[in-house]
PDB file of C-alpha atoms and ligand atoms in Angstrom:
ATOM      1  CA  UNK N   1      12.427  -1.272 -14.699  1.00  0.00           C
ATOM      2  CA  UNK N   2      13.369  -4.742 -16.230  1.00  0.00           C
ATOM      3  CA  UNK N   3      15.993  -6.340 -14.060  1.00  0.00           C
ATOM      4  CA  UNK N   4      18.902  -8.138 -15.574  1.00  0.00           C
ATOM      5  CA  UNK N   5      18.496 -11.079 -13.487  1.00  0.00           C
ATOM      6  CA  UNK N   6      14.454 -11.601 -12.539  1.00  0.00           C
ATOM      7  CA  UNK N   7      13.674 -11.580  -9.542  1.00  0.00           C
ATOM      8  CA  UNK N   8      11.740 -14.105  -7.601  1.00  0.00           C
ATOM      9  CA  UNK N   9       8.602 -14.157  -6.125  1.00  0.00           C
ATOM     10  CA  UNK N  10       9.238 -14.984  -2.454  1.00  0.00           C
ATOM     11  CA  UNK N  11       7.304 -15.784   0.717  1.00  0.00           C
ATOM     12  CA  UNK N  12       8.426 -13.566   2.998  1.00  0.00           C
ATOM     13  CA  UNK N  13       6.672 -14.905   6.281  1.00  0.00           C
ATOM     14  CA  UNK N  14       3.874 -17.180   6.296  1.00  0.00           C
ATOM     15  CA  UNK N  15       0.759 -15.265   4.142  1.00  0.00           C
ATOM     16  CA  UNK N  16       3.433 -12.755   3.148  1.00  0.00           C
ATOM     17  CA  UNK N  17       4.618 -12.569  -0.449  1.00  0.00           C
ATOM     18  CA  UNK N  18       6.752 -10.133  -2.543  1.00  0.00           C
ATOM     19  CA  UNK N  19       5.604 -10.608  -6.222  1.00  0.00           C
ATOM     20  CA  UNK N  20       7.883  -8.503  -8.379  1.00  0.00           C
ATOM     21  CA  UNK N  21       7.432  -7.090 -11.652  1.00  0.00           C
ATOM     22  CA  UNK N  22       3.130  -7.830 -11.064  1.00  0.00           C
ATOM     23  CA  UNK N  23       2.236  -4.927 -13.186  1.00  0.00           C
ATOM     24  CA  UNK N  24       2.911  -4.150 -16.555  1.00  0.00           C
ATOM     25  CA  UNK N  25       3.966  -0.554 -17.683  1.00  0.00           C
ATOM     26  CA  UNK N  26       0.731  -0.004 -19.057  1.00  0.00           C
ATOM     27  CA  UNK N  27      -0.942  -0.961 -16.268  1.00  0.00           C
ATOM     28  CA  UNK N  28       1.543   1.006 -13.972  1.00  0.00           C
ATOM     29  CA  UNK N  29       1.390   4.279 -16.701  1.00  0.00           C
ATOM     30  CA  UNK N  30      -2.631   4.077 -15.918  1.00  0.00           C
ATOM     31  CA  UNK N  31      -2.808   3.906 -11.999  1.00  0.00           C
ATOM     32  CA  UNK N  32      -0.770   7.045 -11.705  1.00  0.00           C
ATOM     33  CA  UNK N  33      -3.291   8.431 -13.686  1.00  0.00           C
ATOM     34  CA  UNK N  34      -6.021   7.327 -11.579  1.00  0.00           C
ATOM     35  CA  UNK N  35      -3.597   8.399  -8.915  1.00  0.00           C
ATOM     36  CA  UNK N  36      -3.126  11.846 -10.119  1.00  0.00           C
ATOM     37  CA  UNK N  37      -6.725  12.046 -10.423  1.00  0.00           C
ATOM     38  CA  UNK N  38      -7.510  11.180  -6.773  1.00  0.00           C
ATOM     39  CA  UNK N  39      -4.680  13.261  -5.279  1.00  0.00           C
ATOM     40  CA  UNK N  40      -6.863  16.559  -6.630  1.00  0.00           C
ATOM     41  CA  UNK N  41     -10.222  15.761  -5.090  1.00  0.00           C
ATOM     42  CA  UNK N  42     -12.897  14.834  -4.063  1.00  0.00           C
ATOM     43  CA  UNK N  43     -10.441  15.373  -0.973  1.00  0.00           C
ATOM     44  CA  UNK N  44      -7.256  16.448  -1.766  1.00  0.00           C
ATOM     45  CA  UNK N  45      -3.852  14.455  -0.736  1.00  0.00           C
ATOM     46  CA  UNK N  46      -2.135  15.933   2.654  1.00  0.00           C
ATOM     47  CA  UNK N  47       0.031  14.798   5.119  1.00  0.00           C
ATOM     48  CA  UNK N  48      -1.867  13.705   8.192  1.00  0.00           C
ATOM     49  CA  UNK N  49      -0.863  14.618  11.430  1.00  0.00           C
ATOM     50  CA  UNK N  50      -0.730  11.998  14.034  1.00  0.00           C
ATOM     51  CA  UNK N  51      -1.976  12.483  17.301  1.00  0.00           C
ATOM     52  CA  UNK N  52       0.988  13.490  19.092  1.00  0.00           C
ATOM     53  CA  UNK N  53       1.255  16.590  16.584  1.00  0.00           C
ATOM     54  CA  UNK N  54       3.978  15.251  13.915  1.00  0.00           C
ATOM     55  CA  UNK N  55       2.961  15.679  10.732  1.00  0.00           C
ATOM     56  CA  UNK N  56       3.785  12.591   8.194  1.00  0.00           C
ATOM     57  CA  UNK N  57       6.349  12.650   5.687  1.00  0.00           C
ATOM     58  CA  UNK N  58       4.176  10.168   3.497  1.00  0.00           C
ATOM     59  CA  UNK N  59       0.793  12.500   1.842  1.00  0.00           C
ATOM     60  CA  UNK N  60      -1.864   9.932   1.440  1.00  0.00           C
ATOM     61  CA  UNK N  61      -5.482  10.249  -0.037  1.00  0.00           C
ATOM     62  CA  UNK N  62      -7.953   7.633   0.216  1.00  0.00           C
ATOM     63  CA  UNK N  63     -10.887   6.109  -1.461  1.00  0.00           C
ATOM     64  CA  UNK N  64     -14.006   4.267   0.016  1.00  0.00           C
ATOM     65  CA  UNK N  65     -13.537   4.983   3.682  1.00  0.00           C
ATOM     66  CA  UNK N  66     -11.183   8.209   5.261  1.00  0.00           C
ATOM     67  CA  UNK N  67      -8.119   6.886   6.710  1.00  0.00           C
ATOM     68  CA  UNK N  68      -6.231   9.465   9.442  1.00  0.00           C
ATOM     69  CA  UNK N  69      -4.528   7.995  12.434  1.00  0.00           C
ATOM     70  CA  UNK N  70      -5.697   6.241  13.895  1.00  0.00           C
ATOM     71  CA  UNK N  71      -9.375   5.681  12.453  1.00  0.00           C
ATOM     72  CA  UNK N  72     -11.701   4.899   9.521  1.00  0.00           C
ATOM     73  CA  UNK N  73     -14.293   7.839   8.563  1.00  0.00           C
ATOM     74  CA  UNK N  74     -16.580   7.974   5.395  1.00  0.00           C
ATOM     75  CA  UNK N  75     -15.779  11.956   5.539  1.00  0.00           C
ATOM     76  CA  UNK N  76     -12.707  13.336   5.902  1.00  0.00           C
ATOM     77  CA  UNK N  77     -12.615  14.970   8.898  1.00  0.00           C
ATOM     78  CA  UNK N  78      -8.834  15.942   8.997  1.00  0.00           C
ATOM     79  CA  UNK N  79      -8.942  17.260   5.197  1.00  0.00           C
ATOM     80  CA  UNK N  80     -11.659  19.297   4.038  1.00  0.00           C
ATOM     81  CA  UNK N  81     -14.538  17.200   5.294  1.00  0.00           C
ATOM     82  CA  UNK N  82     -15.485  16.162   2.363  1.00  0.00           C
ATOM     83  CA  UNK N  83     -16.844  12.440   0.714  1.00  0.00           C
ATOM     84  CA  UNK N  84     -13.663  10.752  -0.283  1.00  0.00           C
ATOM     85  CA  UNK N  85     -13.667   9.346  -3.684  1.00  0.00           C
ATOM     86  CA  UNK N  86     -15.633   5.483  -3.927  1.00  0.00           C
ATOM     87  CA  UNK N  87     -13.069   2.690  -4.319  1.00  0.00           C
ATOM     88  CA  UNK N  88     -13.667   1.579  -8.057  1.00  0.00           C
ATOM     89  CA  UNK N  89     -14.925  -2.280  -8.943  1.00  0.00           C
ATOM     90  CA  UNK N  90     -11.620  -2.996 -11.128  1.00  0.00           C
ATOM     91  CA  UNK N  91      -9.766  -1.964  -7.899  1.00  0.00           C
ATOM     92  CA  UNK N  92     -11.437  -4.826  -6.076  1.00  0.00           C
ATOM     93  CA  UNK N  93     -11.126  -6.849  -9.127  1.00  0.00           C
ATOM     94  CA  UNK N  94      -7.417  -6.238  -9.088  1.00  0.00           C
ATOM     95  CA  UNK N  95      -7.162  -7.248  -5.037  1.00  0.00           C
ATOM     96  CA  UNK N  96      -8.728 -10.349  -6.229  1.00  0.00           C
ATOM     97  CA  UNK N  97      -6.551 -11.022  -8.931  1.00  0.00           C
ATOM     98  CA  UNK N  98      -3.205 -10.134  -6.632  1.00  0.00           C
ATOM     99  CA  UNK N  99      -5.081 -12.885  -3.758  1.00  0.00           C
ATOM    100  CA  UNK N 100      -4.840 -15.551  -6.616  1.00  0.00           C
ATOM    101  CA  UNK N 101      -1.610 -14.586  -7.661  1.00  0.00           C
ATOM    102  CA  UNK N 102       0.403 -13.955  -4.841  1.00  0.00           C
ATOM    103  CA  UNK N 103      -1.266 -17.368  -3.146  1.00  0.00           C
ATOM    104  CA  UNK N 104      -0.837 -19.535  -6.093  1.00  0.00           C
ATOM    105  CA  UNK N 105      -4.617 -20.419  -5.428  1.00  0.00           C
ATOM    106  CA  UNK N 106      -7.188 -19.369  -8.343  1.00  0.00           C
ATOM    107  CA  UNK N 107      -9.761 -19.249  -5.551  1.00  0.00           C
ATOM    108  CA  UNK N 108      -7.645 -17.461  -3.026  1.00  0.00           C
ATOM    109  CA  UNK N 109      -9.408 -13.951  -3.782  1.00  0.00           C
ATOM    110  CA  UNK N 110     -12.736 -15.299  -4.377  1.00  0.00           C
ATOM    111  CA  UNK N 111     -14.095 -13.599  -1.056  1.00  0.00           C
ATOM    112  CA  UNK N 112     -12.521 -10.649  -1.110  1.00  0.00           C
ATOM    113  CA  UNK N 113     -14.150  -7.001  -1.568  1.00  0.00           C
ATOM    114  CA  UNK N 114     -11.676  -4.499  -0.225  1.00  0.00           C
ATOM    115  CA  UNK N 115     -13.553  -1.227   0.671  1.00  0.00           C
ATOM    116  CA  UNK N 116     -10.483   0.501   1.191  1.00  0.00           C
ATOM    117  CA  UNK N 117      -7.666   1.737  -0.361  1.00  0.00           C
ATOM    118  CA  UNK N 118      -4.952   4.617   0.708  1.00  0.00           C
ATOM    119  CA  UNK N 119      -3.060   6.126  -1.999  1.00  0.00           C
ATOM    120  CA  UNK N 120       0.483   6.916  -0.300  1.00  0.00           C
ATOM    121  CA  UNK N 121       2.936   8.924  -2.695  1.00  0.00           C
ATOM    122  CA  UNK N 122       6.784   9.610  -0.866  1.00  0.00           C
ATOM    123  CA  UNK N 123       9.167  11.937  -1.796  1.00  0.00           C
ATOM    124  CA  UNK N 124      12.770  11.030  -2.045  1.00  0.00           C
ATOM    125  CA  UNK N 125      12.786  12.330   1.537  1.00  0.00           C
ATOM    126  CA  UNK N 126       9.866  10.408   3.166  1.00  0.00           C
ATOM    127  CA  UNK N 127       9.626   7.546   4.887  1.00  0.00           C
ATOM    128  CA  UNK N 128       7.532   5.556   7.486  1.00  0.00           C
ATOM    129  CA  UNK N 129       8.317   3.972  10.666  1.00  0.00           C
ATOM    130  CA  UNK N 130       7.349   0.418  11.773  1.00  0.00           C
ATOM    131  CA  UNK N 131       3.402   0.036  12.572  1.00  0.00           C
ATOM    132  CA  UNK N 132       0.910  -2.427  12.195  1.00  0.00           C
ATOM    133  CA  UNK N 133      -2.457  -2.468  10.194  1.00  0.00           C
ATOM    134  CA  UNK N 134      -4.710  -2.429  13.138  1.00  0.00           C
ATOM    135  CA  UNK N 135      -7.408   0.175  11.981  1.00  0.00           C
ATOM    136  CA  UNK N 136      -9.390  -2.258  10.646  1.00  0.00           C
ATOM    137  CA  UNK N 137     -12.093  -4.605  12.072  1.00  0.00           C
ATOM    138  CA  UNK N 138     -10.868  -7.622   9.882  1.00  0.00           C
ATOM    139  CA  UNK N 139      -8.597 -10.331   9.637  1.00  0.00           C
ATOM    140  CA  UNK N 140      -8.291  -9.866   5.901  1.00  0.00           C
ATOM    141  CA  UNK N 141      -5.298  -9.123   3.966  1.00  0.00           C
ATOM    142  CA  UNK N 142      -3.771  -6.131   2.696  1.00  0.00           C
ATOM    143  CA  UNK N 143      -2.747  -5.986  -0.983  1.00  0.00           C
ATOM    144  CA  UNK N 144       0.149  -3.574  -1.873  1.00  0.00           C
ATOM    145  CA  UNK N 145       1.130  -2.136  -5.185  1.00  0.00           C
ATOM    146  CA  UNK N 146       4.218  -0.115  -5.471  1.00  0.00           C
ATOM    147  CA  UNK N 147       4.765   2.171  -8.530  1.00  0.00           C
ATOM    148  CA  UNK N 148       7.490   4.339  -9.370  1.00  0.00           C
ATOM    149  CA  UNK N 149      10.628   4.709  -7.313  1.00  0.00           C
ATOM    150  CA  UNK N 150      12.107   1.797  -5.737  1.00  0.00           C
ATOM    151  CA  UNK N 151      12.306   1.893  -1.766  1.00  0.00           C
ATOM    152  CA  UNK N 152      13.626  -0.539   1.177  1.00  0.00           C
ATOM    153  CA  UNK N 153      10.249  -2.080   2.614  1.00  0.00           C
ATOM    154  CA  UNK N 154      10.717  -4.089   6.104  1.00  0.00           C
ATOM    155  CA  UNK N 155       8.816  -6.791   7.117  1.00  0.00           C
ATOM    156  CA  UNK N 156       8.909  -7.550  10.506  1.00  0.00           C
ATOM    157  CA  UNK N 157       6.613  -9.847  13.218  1.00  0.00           C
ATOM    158  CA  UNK N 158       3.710  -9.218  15.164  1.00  0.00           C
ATOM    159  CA  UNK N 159       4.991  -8.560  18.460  1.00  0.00           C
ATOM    160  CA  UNK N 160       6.934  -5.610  18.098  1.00  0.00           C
ATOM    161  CA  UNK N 161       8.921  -3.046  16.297  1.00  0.00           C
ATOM    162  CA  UNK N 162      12.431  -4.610  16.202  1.00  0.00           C
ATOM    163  CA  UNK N 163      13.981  -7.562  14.894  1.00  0.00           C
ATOM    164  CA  UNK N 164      13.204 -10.632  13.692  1.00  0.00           C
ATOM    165  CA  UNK N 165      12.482  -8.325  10.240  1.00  0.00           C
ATOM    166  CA  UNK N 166      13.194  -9.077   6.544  1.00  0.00           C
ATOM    167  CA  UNK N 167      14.473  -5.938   4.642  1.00  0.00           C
ATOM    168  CA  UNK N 168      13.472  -6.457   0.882  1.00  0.00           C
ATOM    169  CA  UNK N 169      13.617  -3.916  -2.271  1.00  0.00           C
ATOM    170  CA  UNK N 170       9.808  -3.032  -3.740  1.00  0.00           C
ATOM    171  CA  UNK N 171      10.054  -1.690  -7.241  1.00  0.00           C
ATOM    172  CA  UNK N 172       7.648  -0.255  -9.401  1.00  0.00           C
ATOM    173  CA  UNK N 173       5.000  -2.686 -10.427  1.00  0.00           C
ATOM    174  CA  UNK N 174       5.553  -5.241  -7.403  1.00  0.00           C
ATOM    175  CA  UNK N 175       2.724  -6.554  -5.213  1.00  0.00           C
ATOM    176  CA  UNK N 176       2.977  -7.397  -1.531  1.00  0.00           C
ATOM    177  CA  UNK N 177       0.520  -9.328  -0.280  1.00  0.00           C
ATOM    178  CA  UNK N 178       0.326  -9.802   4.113  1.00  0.00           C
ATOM    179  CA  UNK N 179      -2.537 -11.945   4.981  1.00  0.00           C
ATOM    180  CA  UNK N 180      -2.780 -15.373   7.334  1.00  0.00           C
ATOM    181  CA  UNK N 181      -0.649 -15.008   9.997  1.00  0.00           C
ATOM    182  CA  UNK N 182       1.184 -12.044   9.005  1.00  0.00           C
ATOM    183  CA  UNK N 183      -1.535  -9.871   8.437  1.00  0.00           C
ATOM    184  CA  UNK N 184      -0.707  -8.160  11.650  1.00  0.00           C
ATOM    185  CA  UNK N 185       3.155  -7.846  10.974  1.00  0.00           C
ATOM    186  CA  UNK N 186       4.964  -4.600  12.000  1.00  0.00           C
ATOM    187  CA  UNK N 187       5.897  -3.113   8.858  1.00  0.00           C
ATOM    188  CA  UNK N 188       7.622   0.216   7.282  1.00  0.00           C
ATOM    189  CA  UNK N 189       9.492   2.155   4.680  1.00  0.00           C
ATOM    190  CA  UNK N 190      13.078   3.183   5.952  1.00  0.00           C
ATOM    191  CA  UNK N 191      14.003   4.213   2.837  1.00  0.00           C
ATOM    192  CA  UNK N 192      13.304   5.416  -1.054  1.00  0.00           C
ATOM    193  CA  UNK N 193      15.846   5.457  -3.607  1.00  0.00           C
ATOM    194  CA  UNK N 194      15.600   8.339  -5.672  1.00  0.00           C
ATOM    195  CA  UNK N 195      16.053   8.490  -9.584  1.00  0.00           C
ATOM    196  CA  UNK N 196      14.985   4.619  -9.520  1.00  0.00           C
ATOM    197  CA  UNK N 197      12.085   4.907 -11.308  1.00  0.00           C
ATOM    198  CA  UNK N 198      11.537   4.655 -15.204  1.00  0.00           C
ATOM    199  CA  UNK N 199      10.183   8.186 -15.974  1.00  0.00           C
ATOM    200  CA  UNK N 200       8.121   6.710 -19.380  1.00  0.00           C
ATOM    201  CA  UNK N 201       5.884   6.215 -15.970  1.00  0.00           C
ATOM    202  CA  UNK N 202       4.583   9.841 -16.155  1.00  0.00           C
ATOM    203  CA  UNK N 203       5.483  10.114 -12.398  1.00  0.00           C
ATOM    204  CA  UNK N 204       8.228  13.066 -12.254  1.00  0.00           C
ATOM    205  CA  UNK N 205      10.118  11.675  -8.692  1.00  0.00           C
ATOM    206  CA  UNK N 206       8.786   9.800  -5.716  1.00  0.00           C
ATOM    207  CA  UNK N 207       7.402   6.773  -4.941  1.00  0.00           C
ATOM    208  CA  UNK N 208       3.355   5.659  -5.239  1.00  0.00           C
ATOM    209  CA  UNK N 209       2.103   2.619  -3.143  1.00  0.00           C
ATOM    210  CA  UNK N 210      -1.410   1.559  -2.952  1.00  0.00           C
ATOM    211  CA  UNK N 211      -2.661  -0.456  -0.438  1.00  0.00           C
ATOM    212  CA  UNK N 212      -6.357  -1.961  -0.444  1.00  0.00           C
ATOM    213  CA  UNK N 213      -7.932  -3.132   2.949  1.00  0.00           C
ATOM    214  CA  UNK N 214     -11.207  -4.829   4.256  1.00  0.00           C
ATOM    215  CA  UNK N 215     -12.131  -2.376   6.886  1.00  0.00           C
ATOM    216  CA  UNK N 216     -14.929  -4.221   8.652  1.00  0.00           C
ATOM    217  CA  UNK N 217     -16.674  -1.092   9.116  1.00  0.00           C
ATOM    218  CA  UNK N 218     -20.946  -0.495   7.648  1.00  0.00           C
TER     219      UNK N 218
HETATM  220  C1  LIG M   1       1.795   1.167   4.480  1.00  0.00           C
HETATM  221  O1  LIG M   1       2.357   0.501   5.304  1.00  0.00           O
HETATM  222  O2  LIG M   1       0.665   1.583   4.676  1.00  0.00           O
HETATM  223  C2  LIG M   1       2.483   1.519   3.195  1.00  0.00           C
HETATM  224  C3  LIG M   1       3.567   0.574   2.855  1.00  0.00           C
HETATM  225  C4  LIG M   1       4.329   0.979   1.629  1.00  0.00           C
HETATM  226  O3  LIG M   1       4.395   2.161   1.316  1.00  0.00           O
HETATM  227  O4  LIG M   1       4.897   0.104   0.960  1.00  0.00           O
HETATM  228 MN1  LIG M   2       0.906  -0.187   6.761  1.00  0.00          MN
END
């Protein structure tokens, strides 16, 4: 949605940065698409069930490597056990891109080739609690596109949970970038804000967010 006022990009923490309004509608129109696509098959979206039996309120599927708490598998175990789908090159090329952007450094994404990404879609009912991306066997940073509704995203530190945190609004088309020292922040989603979204999106309700990773893992 255009804002009345734009809003700012803003560094968050050090090597965190909200960049609103990243996407354009097109480009936002075509990855829930791709989306779409993905949450069908290979392996089909679910809700994954943590290991002390609660099942998500976030459905996620996932391309390049299986994501489902707490590890990385190229099958997925916990859904089917099928291949999941292979992360596409302008998906990388896009992580690139958002490096550069969100950085202000051209050569900022030069290096990076995530092999990861996990498509999360929430209902106007889901949410997810504070945790830290800690799956992975790298120090490199996670790129996050929101599409869709709007939601409250916190960004917190990396020794716990609680406070110091920064609540901010992501919207649909905004990137998030946490690299650097933040890359192992405690983050979450307290909240989405239904009806937010414009629906020329082609997304009925809820809120999309793709995040890309490094995983480390051969
Ligand atoms: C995540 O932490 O994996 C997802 C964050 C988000 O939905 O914005
Ligand atoms: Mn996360």
């Amino acid at each position: 949605m255009s804002a009345l006022f734009p809003r700012p990009r803003l560094q968050v923490a050090p090597g965190a940065v909200h960049v609103p309004g990243w996407l354009s509608p097109d480009r936002q129109r075509e990855l829930v698409q791709a989306c779409r696509a993905w949450a069908a098959g290979p392996v089909a979206m679910r809700a994954a069930r943590l290991p002390g039996g609660q099942v998500m309120s976030v459905r996620t599927v996932c391309l390049g490597w299986h994501w489902q708490p707490y590890r990385y598998s190229r099958t997925a175990d916990d859904a089917g056990g099928g291949r999941v789908a292979d992360l596409p090159g302008w998906m990388v090329r896009m992580g690139r891109a958002a490096l550069a952007d969100a950085y202000a450094d051209p050569a900022a994404g030069d290096d990076y080739t995530p092999d990861a990404a996990l498509i999360n879609f929430y209902d106007a009912t889901a949410r997810m609690g504070m945790h830290q991306d800690k799956d992975e066997r790298s120090d490199a940073p996670v790129v996050s596109i929101s599409i869709g509704d709007s939601c409250l995203f916190r960004f917190g530190n990396t020794a716990g949970r609680g406070r110091p945190y920064t609540d901010i609004e992501l919207a649909s088309g905004d990137l998030f970038v946490f690299g650097g020292p933040s890359r192992f922040a405690y983050h979450g989603v307290p909240k989405v804000y239904p009806g937010t979204a414009d629906p020329a999106l082609g997304l009925t309700g809820g809120r999309l967010n793709i995040t890309m990773r490094v995983t480390g893992m051969t």
